[in-house]
Amino acid sequence: MFRVLVADDSSADKEMIGGLLAEGGEIEVSYVGDGKEALHHLEQATVDLVITDLVMPDLSGLELVSEVRERFPLVPVIICTAKGSEESAVEALQHGAASYVPKRALASDLLDTVDTVLSSAAQQQCRSEAMEAMASCTTSWQLKNDRRLFTPLISYLQESLGNLGLLDNADRTRVGVALEEALVNAAEHGNLDLDSKLRATDRRAYLELAEERRSLEPFKDRRVHLQALLSRDEAVFVVRDEGSGFDPSSLPDPTDPENLLRVSGRGVLIMRTFMDELRYNDSGNEVTMVKRAPAREGGST
């Protein structure tokens, strides 16, 4: 049973979020009305995930993200964004939030986002210490178009990052979320040629079409290629699909507040925010993401 804390001063929004989380039957939900109450709850109880509004009295969602990152680094935070809070949402991601969901897309996106973040965080907290002597690692995979394969792979990569001492727990969770976005984009939008607009309007139809195409030509034989080059200085991830690609210059600027609430740009925003460098090849079927070790003061570790 996962324990999720919802911080929002709107009773209607808390009721909606709680109702969606209760659908799976594996989440215990607690509610508070602002950031200060959330911090007090975190001091008193064990919490696996915080979901917070951005605009709240006393302590805002942005301030809550910073406080949780500093005081409870193993607890990821998902922010819920409403129209008008776009710039603050980007800032919250930059300050440590694990992901975000537009309030208008709660019904279609909340459960998937919660599953991704909880899985990434749980795997990170349970990582093995057996390989902490690792100095570098280069690995590659050819994956079927199945989301279920991505979680154990990301867990392995997070463990490798921990062994190398490259990133702290919060950043390893964020890298896991960014990798999940890249792999899902490659599998579903690249190899299976699924339209994100369908997912936004009819999630069930989107999932049914994905399942159908996994067994049809030419989709079923396409693979997601992942190469990871890890060292104590940086992590480089290259994700490539075998689809027809797209024109990378056609992507809307995901950091533009006007585009933040667009469902189609959400994955790119997360990848750009959580990684230090992101670039596509000319054909748009390969993305390279780089995460570097933070600067060490005075050269100390």
CSV table of N, CA and C in Angstrom, one decimal, residues 1 4 26 35 37 49 53 77 91 106 114 116 122 146 154 171 197 247 265-266:
chain,number,residue,atom,x,y,z
A,1,MET,N,0.8,-1.2,0.0
A,1,MET,CA,0.0,0.0,0.0
A,1,MET,C,0.9,1.3,0.0
A,4,VAL,N,0.0,8.4,-0.1
A,4,VAL,CA,0.1,9.6,-0.9
A,4,VAL,C,-0.5,10.8,-0.2
A,26,GLU,N,-4.8,0.5,-4.3
A,26,GLU,CA,-3.5,0.3,-3.6
A,26,GLU,C,-2.8,1.5,-3.1
A,35,GLY,N,0.9,24.2,2.1
A,35,GLY,CA,2.3,23.7,2.2
A,35,GLY,C,2.7,23.4,3.6
A,37,GLU,N,0.9,22.7,6.3
A,37,GLU,CA,0.3,21.5,6.8
A,37,GLU,C,1.0,20.2,6.2
A,49,LEU,N,4.7,9.7,-1.6
A,49,LEU,CA,4.5,10.7,-2.7
A,49,LEU,C,3.7,11.8,-2.2
A,53,ASP,N,-0.9,21.3,-5.3
A,53,ASP,CA,-1.2,22.4,-6.1
A,53,ASP,C,-0.1,23.4,-6.0
A,77,VAL,N,7.7,14.6,-5.5
A,77,VAL,CA,6.6,15.5,-5.5
A,77,VAL,C,6.1,15.7,-6.9
A,91,GLU,N,9.4,26.3,-13.0
A,91,GLU,CA,10.3,26.6,-11.9
A,91,GLU,C,10.3,25.5,-10.9
A,106,LEU,N,-6.2,15.6,-15.5
A,106,LEU,CA,-6.1,14.7,-14.4
A,106,LEU,C,-6.7,13.3,-14.7
A,114,VAL,N,1.5,9.0,-11.5
A,114,VAL,CA,1.7,8.5,-10.2
A,114,VAL,C,2.4,7.1,-10.2
A,116,THR,N,4.4,5.9,-12.6
A,116,THR,CA,5.7,6.1,-13.0
A,116,THR,C,6.6,6.6,-11.9
A,122,ALA,N,10.4,4.1,-5.7
A,122,ALA,CA,10.5,2.8,-4.9
A,122,ALA,C,11.7,2.0,-5.3
A,146,ASP,N,6.8,-2.5,-25.1
A,146,ASP,CA,6.0,-2.9,-23.9
A,146,ASP,C,6.5,-2.1,-22.7
A,154,ILE,N,15.0,0.7,-16.1
A,154,ILE,CA,15.3,2.0,-15.4
A,154,ILE,C,15.8,1.8,-14.0
A,171,ASP,N,17.7,13.3,-7.9
A,171,ASP,CA,18.0,13.4,-9.3
A,171,ASP,C,18.0,12.1,-10.0
A,197,LYS,N,-2.8,12.9,-29.3
A,197,LYS,CA,-4.1,13.5,-29.2
A,197,LYS,C,-5.2,12.5,-28.9
A,247,ASP,N,10.0,15.8,-37.7
A,247,ASP,CA,10.9,16.9,-37.9
A,247,ASP,C,11.1,17.6,-36.5
A,265,GLY,N,3.4,18.2,-25.5
A,265,GLY,CA,4.7,18.7,-25.2
A,265,GLY,C,5.2,18.3,-23.8
A,266,ARG,N,4.4,17.5,-23.0
A,266,ARG,CA,4.7,17.3,-21.7
A,266,ARG,C,6.0,16.5,-21.5
